[in-house]
mmCIF file of C-alpha atoms and ligand atoms in Angstrom:
data_model
loop_
_atom_site.group_PDB
_atom_site.id
_atom_site.type_symbol
_atom_site.label_atom_id
_atom_site.label_comp_id
_atom_site.label_asym_id
_atom_site.label_seq_id
_atom_site.Cartn_x
_atom_site.Cartn_y
_atom_site.Cartn_z
ATOM 1 C CA MET N 1 -12.121 -146.114 -122.492
ATOM 2 C CA PRO N 2 -14.600 -146.607 -119.737
ATOM 3 C CA GLU N 3 -18.222 -146.306 -121.204
ATOM 4 C CA MET N 4 -19.367 -143.428 -118.984
ATOM 5 C CA LEU N 5 -16.764 -140.978 -120.379
ATOM 6 C CA ARG N 6 -18.575 -141.550 -123.885
ATOM 7 C CA ARG N 7 -21.312 -139.480 -125.231
ATOM 8 C CA ASN N 8 -23.035 -139.870 -128.351
ATOM 9 C CA ILE N 9 -25.668 -137.370 -129.443
ATOM 10 C CA VAL N 10 -28.135 -136.439 -131.619
ATOM 11 C CA MET N 11 -29.072 -132.797 -132.582
ATOM 12 C CA MET N 12 -32.366 -132.451 -133.973
ATOM 13 C CA GLY N 13 -34.416 -129.510 -134.991
ATOM 14 C CA ALA N 14 -36.481 -127.880 -137.951
ATOM 15 C CA PRO N 15 -34.180 -125.473 -140.179
ATOM 16 C CA GLY N 16 -33.597 -122.398 -138.527
ATOM 17 C CA SER N 17 -34.256 -124.032 -135.019
ATOM 18 C CA GLY N 18 -30.357 -123.344 -134.184
ATOM 19 C CA LYS N 19 -29.221 -126.767 -134.252
ATOM 20 C CA GLY N 20 -26.037 -125.992 -136.002
ATOM 21 C CA THR N 21 -25.043 -123.374 -133.420
ATOM 22 C CA GLN N 22 -25.994 -125.360 -130.707
ATOM 23 C CA SER N 23 -23.683 -128.438 -131.933
ATOM 24 C CA ALA N 24 -20.870 -126.359 -132.511
ATOM 25 C CA ILE N 25 -21.205 -125.320 -128.936
ATOM 26 C CA LEU N 26 -21.575 -128.258 -127.495
ATOM 27 C CA SER N 27 -18.620 -129.843 -129.363
ATOM 28 C CA GLU N 28 -16.427 -127.204 -128.175
ATOM 29 C CA LYS N 29 -17.625 -127.657 -124.372
ATOM 30 C CA LEU N 30 -17.371 -131.436 -124.399
ATOM 31 C CA GLY N 31 -14.315 -131.746 -126.459
ATOM 32 C CA ILE N 32 -16.047 -134.156 -128.951
ATOM 33 C CA ASN N 33 -16.405 -133.585 -132.655
ATOM 34 C CA ALA N 34 -20.090 -132.540 -134.503
ATOM 35 C CA PHE N 35 -20.803 -134.029 -137.965
ATOM 36 C CA SER N 36 -23.372 -133.097 -140.405
ATOM 37 C CA MET N 37 -23.792 -135.433 -143.447
ATOM 38 C CA GLY N 38 -22.402 -132.579 -145.408
ATOM 39 C CA ASP N 39 -19.262 -132.472 -143.577
ATOM 40 C CA ILE N 40 -18.682 -136.185 -143.716
ATOM 41 C CA LEU N 41 -19.529 -136.337 -147.621
ATOM 42 C CA ARG N 42 -17.184 -133.229 -148.328
ATOM 43 C CA GLY N 43 -14.304 -134.885 -146.364
ATOM 44 C CA VAL N 44 -14.534 -138.579 -148.036
ATOM 45 C CA ALA N 45 -14.665 -136.614 -151.349
ATOM 46 C CA LYS N 46 -11.170 -135.098 -150.938
ATOM 47 C CA GLY N 47 -9.591 -138.526 -150.832
ATOM 48 C CA ASP N 48 -8.903 -140.519 -154.057
ATOM 49 C CA SER N 49 -10.401 -143.824 -153.295
ATOM 50 C CA GLU N 50 -12.944 -145.537 -155.553
ATOM 51 C CA GLU N 51 -15.275 -144.563 -152.741
ATOM 52 C CA ALA N 52 -13.952 -140.843 -152.900
ATOM 53 C CA LYS N 53 -14.961 -140.398 -156.764
ATOM 54 C CA LEU N 54 -18.036 -141.783 -156.201
ATOM 55 C CA VAL N 55 -19.205 -139.449 -153.734
ATOM 56 C CA LYS N 56 -17.606 -136.606 -155.822
ATOM 57 C CA SER N 57 -19.650 -137.471 -158.606
ATOM 58 C CA LEU N 58 -22.758 -137.838 -156.353
ATOM 59 C CA ILE N 59 -21.932 -133.864 -154.972
ATOM 60 C CA GLU N 60 -21.264 -132.647 -158.449
ATOM 61 C CA LYS N 61 -24.779 -133.962 -159.971
ATOM 62 C CA GLY N 62 -26.530 -132.940 -157.037
ATOM 63 C CA ASN N 63 -27.765 -136.618 -156.399
ATOM 64 C CA MET N 64 -28.639 -137.917 -153.078
ATOM 65 C CA VAL N 65 -26.268 -140.036 -151.372
ATOM 66 C CA PRO N 66 -28.011 -143.588 -151.077
ATOM 67 C CA ASP N 67 -28.713 -144.395 -147.405
ATOM 68 C CA GLN N 68 -26.630 -147.370 -147.249
ATOM 69 C CA LEU N 69 -23.675 -145.634 -148.191
ATOM 70 C CA ALA N 70 -24.222 -142.627 -146.073
ATOM 71 C CA ILE N 71 -24.495 -144.875 -143.090
ATOM 72 C CA ARG N 72 -21.214 -146.588 -144.109
ATOM 73 C CA LEU N 73 -19.453 -143.388 -144.227
ATOM 74 C CA MET N 74 -20.838 -142.146 -141.080
ATOM 75 C CA GLU N 75 -19.955 -145.240 -139.379
ATOM 76 C CA ASN N 76 -16.415 -145.406 -140.622
ATOM 77 C CA GLU N 77 -16.330 -141.556 -139.566
ATOM 78 C CA LEU N 78 -17.604 -142.058 -136.026
ATOM 79 C CA PHE N 79 -15.296 -145.285 -135.263
ATOM 80 C CA LYS N 80 -12.464 -143.104 -136.104
ATOM 81 C CA PRO N 81 -9.704 -142.825 -132.907
ATOM 82 C CA GLU N 82 -10.318 -139.286 -132.555
ATOM 83 C CA ASN N 83 -13.979 -140.012 -131.808
ATOM 84 C CA GLU N 84 -13.258 -142.178 -128.966
ATOM 85 C CA LYS N 85 -14.759 -139.620 -126.688
ATOM 86 C CA GLY N 86 -18.229 -139.715 -128.566
ATOM 87 C CA TYR N 87 -19.990 -137.670 -131.312
ATOM 88 C CA ILE N 88 -22.648 -135.354 -131.919
ATOM 89 C CA LEU N 89 -24.677 -135.376 -134.947
ATOM 90 C CA ASP N 90 -25.816 -132.179 -136.181
ATOM 91 C CA GLY N 91 -29.094 -132.705 -138.409
ATOM 92 C CA PHE N 92 -28.536 -136.470 -139.034
ATOM 93 C CA PRO N 93 -30.459 -138.827 -139.336
ATOM 94 C CA ARG N 94 -32.739 -136.931 -141.708
ATOM 95 C CA GLU N 95 -35.419 -139.557 -142.088
ATOM 96 C CA LEU N 96 -36.779 -142.775 -140.257
ATOM 97 C CA SER N 97 -34.907 -145.071 -142.925
ATOM 98 C CA GLN N 98 -31.761 -143.552 -141.554
ATOM 99 C CA ALA N 99 -32.317 -143.659 -138.182
ATOM 100 C CA GLU N 100 -33.055 -147.488 -138.203
ATOM 101 C CA ALA N 101 -29.862 -148.360 -140.599
ATOM 102 C CA LEU N 102 -27.457 -146.208 -138.425
ATOM 103 C CA ASP N 103 -28.957 -148.368 -135.149
ATOM 104 C CA THR N 104 -28.680 -151.634 -136.843
ATOM 105 C CA ALA N 105 -24.805 -150.180 -137.868
ATOM 106 C CA LEU N 106 -23.753 -148.966 -134.555
ATOM 107 C CA ASN N 107 -25.598 -151.801 -132.320
ATOM 108 C CA SER N 108 -23.433 -154.524 -134.590
ATOM 109 C CA GLU N 109 -21.569 -156.758 -132.795
ATOM 110 C CA LYS N 110 -18.272 -155.327 -133.988
ATOM 111 C CA TYR N 111 -18.931 -152.392 -131.968
ATOM 112 C CA ALA N 112 -20.011 -154.287 -128.873
ATOM 113 C CA GLN N 113 -17.341 -153.159 -126.541
ATOM 114 C CA TYR N 114 -17.047 -149.741 -127.635
ATOM 115 C CA HIS N 115 -20.533 -148.384 -127.100
ATOM 116 C CA MET N 116 -20.941 -146.471 -130.340
ATOM 117 C CA ASN N 117 -24.872 -146.225 -130.001
ATOM 118 C CA ILE N 118 -26.731 -142.913 -129.473
ATOM 119 C CA ASP N 119 -27.486 -142.210 -125.979
ATOM 120 C CA LEU N 120 -29.398 -138.788 -126.135
ATOM 121 C CA VAL N 121 -31.465 -137.139 -128.790
ATOM 122 C CA LEU N 122 -32.007 -133.561 -128.412
ATOM 123 C CA LEU N 123 -34.866 -131.971 -130.098
ATOM 124 C CA LEU N 124 -34.922 -128.333 -130.446
ATOM 125 C CA GLN N 125 -38.218 -126.951 -130.482
ATOM 126 C CA VAL N 126 -39.026 -123.787 -132.230
ATOM 127 C CA PRO N 127 -42.577 -122.363 -133.376
ATOM 128 C CA ASP N 128 -42.882 -121.996 -137.253
ATOM 129 C CA ASP N 129 -43.488 -118.327 -136.748
ATOM 130 C CA TYR N 130 -40.269 -118.143 -134.844
ATOM 131 C CA VAL N 131 -38.305 -119.938 -137.600
ATOM 132 C CA ILE N 132 -39.477 -117.599 -140.393
ATOM 133 C CA ASP N 133 -38.854 -114.619 -138.381
ATOM 134 C CA ARG N 134 -35.437 -115.760 -137.693
ATOM 135 C CA ILE N 135 -34.135 -116.730 -141.438
ATOM 136 C CA ILE N 136 -36.098 -114.185 -143.293
ATOM 137 C CA GLY N 137 -34.638 -111.266 -141.303
ATOM 138 C CA ARG N 138 -31.071 -112.429 -141.380
ATOM 139 C CA TYR N 139 -28.581 -110.620 -143.104
ATOM 140 C CA GLN N 140 -24.296 -110.777 -143.041
ATOM 141 C CA CYS N 141 -21.742 -108.069 -143.607
ATOM 142 C CA ALA N 142 -20.550 -108.260 -147.343
ATOM 143 C CA HIS N 143 -16.632 -107.705 -146.131
ATOM 144 C CA CYS N 144 -16.390 -109.546 -142.969
ATOM 145 C CA LYS N 145 -19.432 -112.160 -142.954
ATOM 146 C CA THR N 146 -20.751 -110.872 -139.265
ATOM 147 C CA LEU N 147 -24.225 -112.120 -139.005
ATOM 148 C CA TYR N 148 -26.896 -109.593 -138.263
ATOM 149 C CA HIS N 149 -30.882 -109.876 -137.806
ATOM 150 C CA GLU N 150 -33.577 -106.917 -138.789
ATOM 151 C CA LYS N 151 -35.124 -108.056 -135.425
ATOM 152 C CA PHE N 152 -32.807 -109.589 -133.026
ATOM 153 C CA LYS N 153 -29.028 -108.486 -133.762
ATOM 154 C CA GLN N 154 -28.960 -105.099 -135.719
ATOM 155 C CA PRO N 155 -25.622 -103.478 -135.817
ATOM 156 C CA HIS N 156 -24.773 -100.944 -133.177
ATOM 157 C CA VAL N 157 -24.667 -97.902 -135.356
ATOM 158 C CA TYR N 158 -27.507 -98.436 -138.096
ATOM 159 C CA GLY N 159 -26.142 -99.709 -141.541
ATOM 160 C CA VAL N 160 -22.441 -99.902 -140.090
ATOM 161 C CA CYS N 161 -20.692 -103.208 -139.320
ATOM 162 C CA ASP N 162 -19.496 -103.714 -135.840
ATOM 163 C CA VAL N 163 -16.765 -105.733 -136.506
ATOM 164 C CA CYS N 164 -15.172 -104.386 -139.637
ATOM 165 C CA GLY N 165 -17.458 -100.754 -139.995
ATOM 166 C CA GLY N 166 -18.280 -102.198 -143.693
ATOM 167 C CA LYS N 167 -21.397 -100.554 -145.060
ATOM 168 C CA GLU N 168 -22.356 -103.430 -147.546
ATOM 169 C CA PHE N 169 -24.747 -106.219 -146.410
ATOM 170 C CA THR N 170 -25.688 -109.325 -148.072
ATOM 171 C CA ARG N 171 -28.451 -111.720 -147.765
ATOM 172 C CA ARG N 172 -28.914 -115.537 -149.102
ATOM 173 C CA ALA N 173 -31.070 -116.084 -151.918
ATOM 174 C CA ASP N 174 -32.753 -118.720 -150.571
ATOM 175 C CA ASP N 175 -33.607 -116.941 -147.084
ATOM 176 C CA THR N 176 -37.183 -116.034 -148.616
ATOM 177 C CA TYR N 177 -40.592 -116.902 -147.113
ATOM 178 C CA GLU N 178 -41.375 -119.266 -149.791
ATOM 179 C CA THR N 179 -38.211 -121.435 -149.183
ATOM 180 C CA VAL N 180 -38.589 -121.425 -145.641
ATOM 181 C CA VAL N 181 -42.001 -122.734 -145.553
ATOM 182 C CA SER N 182 -41.296 -125.275 -148.348
ATOM 183 C CA ARG N 183 -38.268 -126.427 -145.803
ATOM 184 C CA LEU N 184 -40.580 -126.683 -142.705
ATOM 185 C CA ARG N 185 -42.747 -128.727 -144.707
ATOM 186 C CA THR N 186 -40.272 -130.943 -145.788
ATOM 187 C CA PHE N 187 -38.910 -131.390 -141.953
ATOM 188 C CA ARG N 188 -42.558 -132.244 -140.904
ATOM 189 C CA ARG N 189 -43.024 -134.965 -143.778
ATOM 190 C CA VAL N 190 -39.502 -136.423 -143.692
ATOM 191 C CA THR N 191 -37.831 -135.757 -140.437
ATOM 192 C CA ALA N 192 -40.452 -135.598 -137.931
ATOM 193 C CA PRO N 193 -41.187 -139.284 -138.016
ATOM 194 C CA VAL N 194 -37.748 -139.876 -136.449
ATOM 195 C CA ILE N 195 -39.052 -137.916 -133.482
ATOM 196 C CA PRO N 196 -41.188 -140.802 -131.908
ATOM 197 C CA TYR N 197 -38.742 -143.332 -132.974
ATOM 198 C CA TYR N 198 -36.204 -141.762 -130.466
ATOM 199 C CA GLU N 199 -38.985 -141.233 -127.949
ATOM 200 C CA MET N 200 -39.708 -144.611 -127.839
ATOM 201 C CA LYS N 201 -36.548 -145.945 -126.914
ATOM 202 C CA GLY N 202 -36.401 -143.188 -124.389
ATOM 203 C CA LEU N 203 -33.570 -141.271 -125.771
ATOM 204 C CA LEU N 204 -35.426 -138.228 -126.608
ATOM 205 C CA VAL N 205 -35.096 -134.965 -124.593
ATOM 206 C CA CYS N 206 -36.799 -131.476 -125.893
ATOM 207 C CA VAL N 207 -35.407 -128.348 -125.522
ATOM 208 C CA ASP N 208 -37.139 -124.928 -125.875
ATOM 209 C CA GLY N 209 -35.201 -123.526 -128.521
ATOM 210 C CA THR N 210 -36.834 -119.708 -128.471
ATOM 211 C CA GLY N 211 -34.352 -116.961 -127.073
ATOM 212 C CA PRO N 212 -31.182 -116.323 -126.869
ATOM 213 C CA ILE N 213 -28.268 -118.512 -128.157
ATOM 214 C CA ASP N 214 -26.865 -118.854 -124.374
ATOM 215 C CA VAL N 215 -29.818 -119.297 -122.740
ATOM 216 C CA VAL N 216 -30.535 -122.211 -124.904
ATOM 217 C CA SER N 217 -27.143 -123.546 -124.845
ATOM 218 C CA GLU N 218 -27.242 -123.217 -120.937
ATOM 219 C CA LYS N 219 -30.502 -125.534 -120.983
ATOM 220 C CA ILE N 220 -28.794 -128.000 -122.862
ATOM 221 C CA ARG N 221 -25.945 -127.801 -120.652
ATOM 222 C CA LYS N 222 -28.252 -128.834 -117.657
ATOM 223 C CA ILE N 223 -29.179 -131.844 -120.123
ATOM 224 C CA VAL N 224 -26.210 -133.380 -120.916
ATOM 225 C CA GLY N 225 -24.537 -132.450 -117.485
ATOM 226 C CA TYR N 226 -21.145 -131.073 -118.106
HETATM 227 ZN ZN1 ZN A 301 -17.981 -106.543 -141.290
#
């Protein structure tokens, strides 16, 4: 596979920045898979190897998966033949130690001929106020799960789901001001140090993540060049 065709992308952003949504769009447009660490762990836990049992018990106990194991699982996943056109990492690495370990793994000699290493890091930038508004205003149809938002996306008829006509709506219990602020703090403390690391390597491109989803994905399209 010629090196030019591979795209290895990391999507970074604070909680509520839209990185999951944009990773999914980019994944579809480029025809390459997007992964979060959670996806990979859940995938591994389905097997019945010793490793699967270990991961399953870590998930069940709510324990963190150690960096070394996380990186090894990620590396195995990314190297699968179905990912030969590249990959998108959605919200991983989550901290500097993971970014360094991932680079070491993907730059190792055994992958030298495959170009596994990261070649673009997109950082979705959104002000805290915007994230807070975006998260605490969201709710969904209790029946068909369509997402709505108090400020940005009300149903066409107030209180009636556009898709299924349902009249009951739910909110996630952790979409409160306090939890959002605490997740933003964690991002700043734990994940933000990854940003200058990729900047120093010349891989970082910042994207204004405010505005409608299609406006942001158009900005990303221009950067990625598809
Ligand atoms: Zn509905």
